[in-house]
Short mmCIF file of C-alpha atoms in Angstrom, two decimals:
data_model
loop_
_atom_site.label_atom_id
_atom_site.label_comp_id
_atom_site.label_asym_id
_atom_site.label_seq_id
_atom_site.Cartn_x
_atom_site.Cartn_y
_atom_site.Cartn_z
CA MET A 218 34.33 93.41 152.87
CA SER A 219 33.82 89.99 154.56
CA ASN A 220 35.68 87.01 153.32
CA GLY A 221 32.46 85.66 151.57
CA ALA A 222 31.82 89.06 149.93
CA LEU A 223 35.51 89.20 148.81
CA GLY A 224 35.19 85.85 147.27
CA ALA A 225 32.07 86.80 145.12
CA VAL A 226 33.94 89.93 143.89
CA LEU A 227 36.85 87.88 142.82
CA LEU A 228 34.49 85.40 140.96
CA ALA A 229 32.44 87.98 139.36
CA LEU A 230 35.25 88.86 136.48
CA PRO A 231 36.06 85.33 135.36
CA THR A 232 32.39 84.40 135.49
CA GLY A 233 31.71 87.37 133.07
CA LEU A 234 34.27 86.13 130.92
CA MET A 235 33.19 82.51 131.00
CA THR A 236 29.51 83.46 130.24
CA SER A 237 30.58 85.59 126.98
CA LEU A 238 32.58 82.78 125.34
CA PRO A 239 29.62 80.59 124.07
CA PHE A 240 28.23 83.65 122.24
CA SER A 241 31.54 85.58 121.23
CA GLY A 242 32.36 83.56 118.43
CA TRP A 243 28.79 83.48 116.94
CA LEU A 244 28.64 87.30 117.25
CA VAL A 245 31.88 87.70 115.37
CA SER A 246 30.71 85.02 112.66
CA ARG A 247 27.23 86.79 112.38
CA PHE A 248 28.23 90.34 112.33
CA GLY A 249 32.11 90.38 111.59
CA SER A 250 34.98 90.90 113.91
CA ARG A 251 35.29 94.64 112.64
CA LYS A 252 31.88 95.52 114.00
CA VAL A 253 32.32 93.65 117.13
CA VAL A 254 35.64 94.70 118.09
CA ILE A 255 34.66 98.26 117.88
CA ILE A 256 31.58 97.88 119.92
CA ALA A 257 33.31 95.69 122.40
CA ALA A 258 36.19 98.21 122.85
CA LEU A 259 33.84 101.17 123.35
CA ALA A 260 31.74 98.99 125.91
CA TYR A 261 34.88 97.76 127.49
CA THR A 262 36.30 101.31 128.21
CA THR A 263 32.98 102.89 129.21
CA ILE A 264 32.28 100.34 131.83
CA LEU A 265 35.78 100.83 133.41
CA PRO A 266 34.86 104.14 135.15
CA LEU A 267 31.91 102.49 136.73
CA LEU A 268 34.31 100.35 138.77
CA GLY A 269 35.49 103.52 140.65
CA LEU A 270 31.80 104.29 141.65
CA ALA A 271 30.76 101.14 143.29
CA ASP A 272 30.65 101.42 147.01
CA LYS A 273 28.71 98.22 147.78
CA PRO A 274 29.80 94.75 147.05
CA TRP A 275 26.92 93.81 144.89
CA GLN A 276 27.49 96.87 142.72
CA LEU A 277 30.99 95.85 142.21
CA VAL A 278 30.20 92.22 141.53
CA CYS A 279 27.59 93.25 138.86
CA ILE A 280 29.90 95.72 137.22
CA LEU A 281 32.85 93.19 137.23
CA PHE A 282 30.63 90.68 135.57
CA CYS A 283 29.83 93.08 132.57
CA PHE A 284 33.37 94.13 132.45
CA GLY A 285 34.63 90.64 132.05
CA LEU A 286 31.96 90.03 129.47
CA ALA A 287 32.91 92.88 127.27
CA GLY A 288 36.50 92.15 127.91
CA ASN A 289 36.22 88.73 126.45
CA LEU A 290 34.00 89.88 123.62
CA PHE A 291 36.92 92.26 122.67
CA ASN A 292 39.63 89.31 123.05
CA ILE A 293 37.79 86.94 120.61
CA SER A 294 37.15 89.58 118.15
CA VAL A 295 40.50 91.46 118.27
CA ASN A 296 42.27 87.91 117.82
CA THR A 297 39.96 87.35 114.87
CA GLN A 298 41.23 90.59 113.15
CA ALA A 299 44.94 89.46 114.23
CA ILE A 300 44.54 86.20 112.38
CA GLY A 301 43.29 88.12 109.25
CA THR A 302 46.10 90.44 109.40
CA GLU A 303 48.48 87.57 109.81
CA MET A 304 47.07 85.96 106.51
CA LEU A 305 47.93 89.28 104.78
CA TYR A 306 51.50 89.11 105.95
CA GLY A 307 51.71 85.51 104.89
CA ARG A 308 53.63 84.68 107.93
CA SER A 309 53.22 84.32 111.59
CA ILE A 310 52.92 87.65 113.75
CA MET A 311 50.32 86.48 116.42
CA ALA A 312 53.05 86.16 119.21
CA SER A 313 54.04 89.80 118.50
CA PHE A 314 50.28 91.00 118.97
CA HIS A 315 50.24 89.23 122.29
CA GLY A 316 53.76 90.72 123.17
CA VAL A 317 52.14 94.05 122.85
CA TRP A 318 49.21 92.86 125.05
CA SER A 319 52.01 92.05 127.66
CA LEU A 320 53.64 95.50 127.37
CA ALA A 321 50.20 97.12 127.89
CA GLY A 322 49.96 94.83 131.17
CA PHE A 323 53.28 96.40 132.21
CA THR A 324 51.88 99.87 131.36
CA GLY A 325 48.85 99.60 133.13
CA ALA A 326 50.50 98.35 136.27
CA ALA A 327 52.90 101.21 136.25
CA ILE A 328 49.86 103.70 135.77
CA GLY A 329 48.04 102.05 138.52
CA THR A 330 51.12 102.15 140.86
CA PHE A 331 51.54 105.90 140.07
CA MET A 332 47.96 106.62 140.87
CA VAL A 333 47.87 104.50 144.10
CA SER A 334 51.15 106.20 145.40
CA HIS A 335 49.93 109.62 144.60
CA HIS A 336 46.47 108.83 146.27
CA ILE A 337 44.46 109.44 143.09
CA VAL A 338 40.80 108.50 143.65
CA PRO A 339 40.20 105.32 141.57
CA PHE A 340 37.27 106.91 139.60
CA TYR A 341 39.38 109.82 138.28
CA HIS A 342 42.27 107.15 137.38
CA PHE A 343 39.73 104.94 135.39
CA VAL A 344 38.24 107.97 133.68
CA LEU A 345 41.53 109.09 132.48
CA VAL A 346 42.31 105.44 131.06
CA SER A 347 38.87 105.24 129.47
CA GLY A 348 39.17 108.66 127.73
CA LEU A 349 42.58 107.58 126.46
CA MET A 350 41.02 104.39 125.05
CA TRP A 351 38.33 106.17 123.52
CA VAL A 352 40.76 108.30 121.75
CA ALA A 353 42.72 105.18 120.57
CA VAL A 354 39.46 103.53 119.06
CA ILE A 355 38.40 106.76 117.25
CA VAL A 356 41.95 106.90 115.69
CA THR A 357 42.36 103.34 114.71
CA TRP A 358 38.82 101.87 113.76
CA ARG A 359 39.18 102.85 110.22
CA PHE A 360 42.20 100.54 109.67
CA LEU A 361 40.47 97.51 110.75
CA LEU A 362 39.97 94.59 108.44
CA ASN A 363 36.49 94.54 106.62
CA ASN A 364 36.39 90.80 106.06
CA ASP A 365 37.29 87.88 108.34
CA PRO A 366 39.24 84.81 106.97
CA PRO A 367 37.08 82.52 104.63
CA HIS A 368 35.65 79.37 106.28
CA GLU A 369 33.26 76.57 105.42
CA GLY A 370 31.03 76.53 108.50
CA GLY A 371 27.79 78.61 108.97
CA THR A 372 26.85 81.01 111.87
CA ARG A 373 25.77 78.44 114.52
CA LEU A 374 25.64 79.71 118.10
CA PHE A 375 27.10 76.72 119.75
CA VAL A 376 29.82 74.57 118.06
CA LYS A 377 31.31 71.37 119.48
CA PRO A 378 34.94 71.48 118.93
CA ASP A 379 36.34 68.62 116.69
CA HIS A 380 39.25 66.63 117.52
CA PHE A 381 41.69 69.19 116.19
CA LEU A 382 40.30 71.94 118.14
CA LEU A 383 39.96 69.86 121.24
CA LYS A 384 43.75 69.24 120.99
CA LEU A 385 44.52 72.83 120.48
CA GLY A 386 42.24 73.67 123.57
CA LEU A 387 43.81 70.99 125.69
CA ILE A 388 47.48 72.53 124.85
CA ALA A 389 46.08 75.97 125.79
CA PHE A 390 44.54 74.47 129.02
CA CYS A 391 47.81 73.02 130.17
CA CYS A 392 49.78 76.21 129.12
CA MET A 393 47.16 78.51 130.87
CA ILE A 394 47.37 76.41 134.00
CA CYS A 395 51.06 77.28 134.18
CA GLU A 396 50.29 80.92 133.47
CA GLY A 397 47.56 81.08 136.13
CA THR A 398 49.96 79.52 138.71
CA MET A 399 52.70 82.05 138.02
CA PHE A 400 50.31 84.98 138.15
CA ASP A 401 48.81 83.90 141.61
CA TRP A 402 51.22 81.77 143.47
CA SER A 403 54.76 82.94 142.17
CA GLY A 404 54.87 85.42 145.05
CA VAL A 405 53.69 82.94 147.79
CA TYR A 406 56.28 80.53 146.54
CA PHE A 407 59.10 82.72 146.63
CA LYS A 408 57.97 83.78 150.38
CA LYS A 409 57.44 80.46 151.66
CA GLN A 410 59.61 77.99 149.90
CA VAL A 411 62.53 80.12 148.55
CA ALA A 412 62.18 82.02 151.82
CA VAL A 413 63.71 85.41 150.24
CA PRO A 414 63.57 88.84 152.03
CA GLU A 415 60.16 90.67 151.91
CA ARG A 416 61.60 92.97 149.17
CA PHE A 417 62.10 90.12 146.87
CA THR A 418 58.96 88.35 147.14
CA THR A 419 57.82 89.67 143.64
CA LEU A 420 61.23 88.47 141.98
CA GLY A 421 59.74 85.41 140.57
CA TYR A 422 56.71 87.11 139.21
CA VAL A 423 58.74 89.94 137.51
CA ALA A 424 61.25 87.27 136.11
CA PHE A 425 58.28 85.32 134.56
CA MET A 426 56.58 88.29 133.24
CA SER A 427 59.78 89.90 131.55
CA THR A 428 60.40 86.76 129.67
CA MET A 429 57.01 85.95 128.74
CA ALA A 430 56.72 89.48 127.26
CA GLY A 431 60.14 89.35 125.52
CA GLY A 432 59.63 85.94 124.31
CA ARG A 433 56.49 86.87 122.21
CA PHE A 434 58.54 89.35 120.39
CA ILE A 435 60.92 86.71 119.12
CA GLY A 436 58.42 83.92 119.03
CA ASP A 437 57.19 84.70 115.60
CA LEU A 438 60.67 84.45 113.99
CA LEU A 439 61.42 81.19 116.07
CA SER A 440 58.21 79.63 114.88
CA GLU A 441 58.82 80.58 111.54
CA TRP A 442 62.40 79.03 111.83
CA LEU A 443 61.49 75.72 113.83
CA GLY A 444 57.87 75.26 112.81
CA LYS A 445 54.90 75.75 114.76
CA LYS A 446 54.70 72.26 116.18
CA LEU A 447 58.28 72.06 117.17
CA MET A 448 57.96 75.26 118.67
CA ILE A 449 55.21 74.37 121.07
CA GLN A 450 57.08 71.02 121.76
CA ILE A 451 60.09 72.82 122.95
CA SER A 452 58.02 75.35 124.91
CA GLY A 453 56.53 72.40 126.76
CA ILE A 454 60.07 71.03 127.69
CA ILE A 455 61.10 74.60 128.72
CA ILE A 456 58.19 75.22 131.15
CA ALA A 457 58.63 71.75 132.68
CA SER A 458 62.40 72.30 132.88
CA GLY A 459 61.76 75.74 134.56
CA LEU A 460 59.30 74.47 137.26
CA LEU A 461 61.40 71.38 137.94
CA LEU A 462 64.54 73.59 138.54
CA SER A 463 62.56 75.80 141.17
CA VAL A 464 61.16 72.71 142.92
CA LEU A 465 64.45 70.74 143.25
CA PHE A 466 66.36 73.93 144.02
CA PRO A 467 64.20 76.24 145.98
CA PHE A 468 67.05 78.93 146.30
CA ILE A 469 66.66 82.53 145.04
CA ILE A 470 69.16 82.06 142.02
CA PRO A 471 67.93 78.68 140.68
CA ALA A 472 64.28 79.64 141.33
CA THR A 473 64.57 82.91 139.83
CA ILE A 474 66.25 81.23 136.61
CA GLY A 475 63.41 78.64 136.69
CA PHE A 476 60.70 81.17 136.53
CA LEU A 477 62.43 83.02 133.65
CA LEU A 478 62.40 79.72 131.88
CA VAL A 479 58.71 79.18 132.49
CA GLY A 480 57.86 82.78 131.28
CA PHE A 481 59.79 81.96 128.00
CA GLY A 482 58.09 78.61 127.70
CA VAL A 483 54.53 79.84 127.88
CA SER A 484 55.09 83.00 125.82
CA SER A 485 54.44 81.62 122.42
CA VAL A 486 51.90 78.73 123.02
CA VAL A 487 48.73 80.44 123.35
CA PRO A 488 49.39 82.90 120.37
CA LEU A 489 50.41 79.90 118.17
CA VAL A 490 47.24 77.86 119.20
CA TYR A 491 44.94 80.76 118.62
CA GLY A 492 46.64 81.29 115.28
CA ALA A 493 46.20 77.56 114.31
CA ALA A 494 42.63 77.67 115.42
CA GLY A 495 41.81 80.88 113.51
CA ARG A 496 43.32 79.26 110.17
CA TYR A 497 41.51 76.12 110.65
CA GLY A 498 39.26 77.12 107.73
CA LYS A 499 36.23 74.57 108.85
CA MET A 500 34.42 77.43 110.92
CA ASN A 501 34.58 81.02 111.38
CA ALA A 502 37.87 82.09 112.85
CA GLY A 503 36.10 83.65 115.82
CA VAL A 504 33.98 80.68 116.63
CA ALA A 505 37.16 78.50 116.49
CA ILE A 506 39.18 80.77 118.73
CA ALA A 507 36.22 81.04 121.12
CA ALA A 508 35.93 77.16 121.34
CA VAL A 509 39.70 76.89 122.07
CA SER A 510 39.66 79.79 124.42
CA THR A 511 36.86 78.10 126.32
CA ILE A 512 38.75 75.10 127.07
CA GLY A 513 42.13 77.11 127.79
CA TYR A 514 40.37 79.47 130.20
CA PHE A 515 39.28 76.72 132.37
CA GLY A 516 43.03 76.19 132.96
CA PHE A 517 43.59 79.68 133.68
CA LEU A 518 40.47 79.95 136.24
CA PHE A 519 40.83 76.64 137.94
CA GLY A 520 44.67 75.90 138.11
CA PRO A 521 45.27 78.42 140.90
CA PRO A 522 42.69 77.14 143.28
CA MET A 523 43.93 73.37 142.41
CA ILE A 524 47.52 74.66 143.60
CA GLY A 525 45.99 75.81 146.93
CA PHE A 526 44.20 72.53 147.54
CA ILE A 527 47.26 70.32 146.71
CA ALA A 528 49.55 72.65 148.95
CA GLN A 529 47.03 72.51 151.86
CA ALA A 530 46.91 68.71 151.62
CA ALA A 531 50.63 68.15 150.88
CA SER A 532 53.00 70.94 150.08
CA LEU A 533 53.32 73.92 147.85
CA ARG A 534 56.40 72.25 146.00
CA LEU A 535 54.63 69.14 145.37
CA SER A 536 51.90 71.34 143.64
CA PHE A 537 54.49 73.02 141.66
CA LEU A 538 55.77 69.70 140.67
CA VAL A 539 52.15 68.63 139.51
CA ILE A 540 52.01 71.86 137.25
CA ALA A 541 55.38 70.83 135.83
CA VAL A 542 53.90 67.59 134.61
CA LEU A 543 51.02 69.48 133.13
CA GLY A 544 53.52 72.04 131.35
CA PHE A 545 55.13 68.89 130.09
CA SER A 546 51.78 67.57 128.74
CA THR A 547 52.09 70.71 126.30
CA PHE A 548 54.83 68.86 124.61
CA LEU A 549 52.85 65.44 124.63
CA LEU A 550 49.68 67.00 123.16
CA ALA A 551 51.61 68.86 120.34
CA THR A 552 53.42 65.89 119.56
CA PHE A 553 50.04 64.01 118.50
CA THR A 554 48.53 67.14 116.89
CA ARG A 555 48.95 67.59 113.35
CA LEU A 556 50.16 71.34 113.14
CA GLU A 557 51.34 73.11 110.08
CA LYS A 558 54.92 73.65 109.92
#
């Protein structure tokens, strides 16, 4: 593919994701998260093998768009189910759900690495994964909650976030900018600024992912102990400290420690924000989560390109310093947001 075709392909998935955000919450509110999550899960897994059949860029663009659309519809509905389950438990468990998601990411990467190393055709790889996920849906659908959390609002298609949801969305925005930077730029930073040997270029990414996954499994306990507001405030300080450490001391050990801190810092912020949105009560949980997700995903999508522009105009270290400031903004926004303890 040409650079232009590759750019279109890379844009297709987030475009589908963003396109689905306005009506995902409405569908959950109108039909209930149980029906939507089942349909979305089956659609998501059915579209996956089609990616292995695409042999032209336009085909891949169309399929990725649909894949992103189904994936985000699943994301909103399954998080709504998680909110209802959390209410049954009577305590915070949202971060643990997201921790399982992180483990799934590691598992998917491991399976993909195995398939690529053994030269398995992508279509066969995707059919295998799709088949396993169909089995998972068939086994688990009966355990889903029938009713979503109660709310005051109706089932409007477009809902303007109020001040509370807007603040939650901005917290998610700042955090997801940091996440997106780690996903897309950690390897580049270690290669160009830390100047590690080639075999260590993924060290920062692995460090970040490991503490992000691990932090989510203890995040619920910490948030119950510290309170959700203080937990987000501490997370913002840890994110900024980790990024500052890697910027001020661009050497392999302090940079790795810095990325470990960033991973732990971002681990609980989005789950806690989603939980707070879902329990808001003034609108359907799916609608509230979709509203917050819409704002947050802009940070995830537009943060990495912003890093590139700043790095091109000045330096990569300066761009990471800007991200550190945004990470600290998580602390500031949480300070002025009335969250439950």
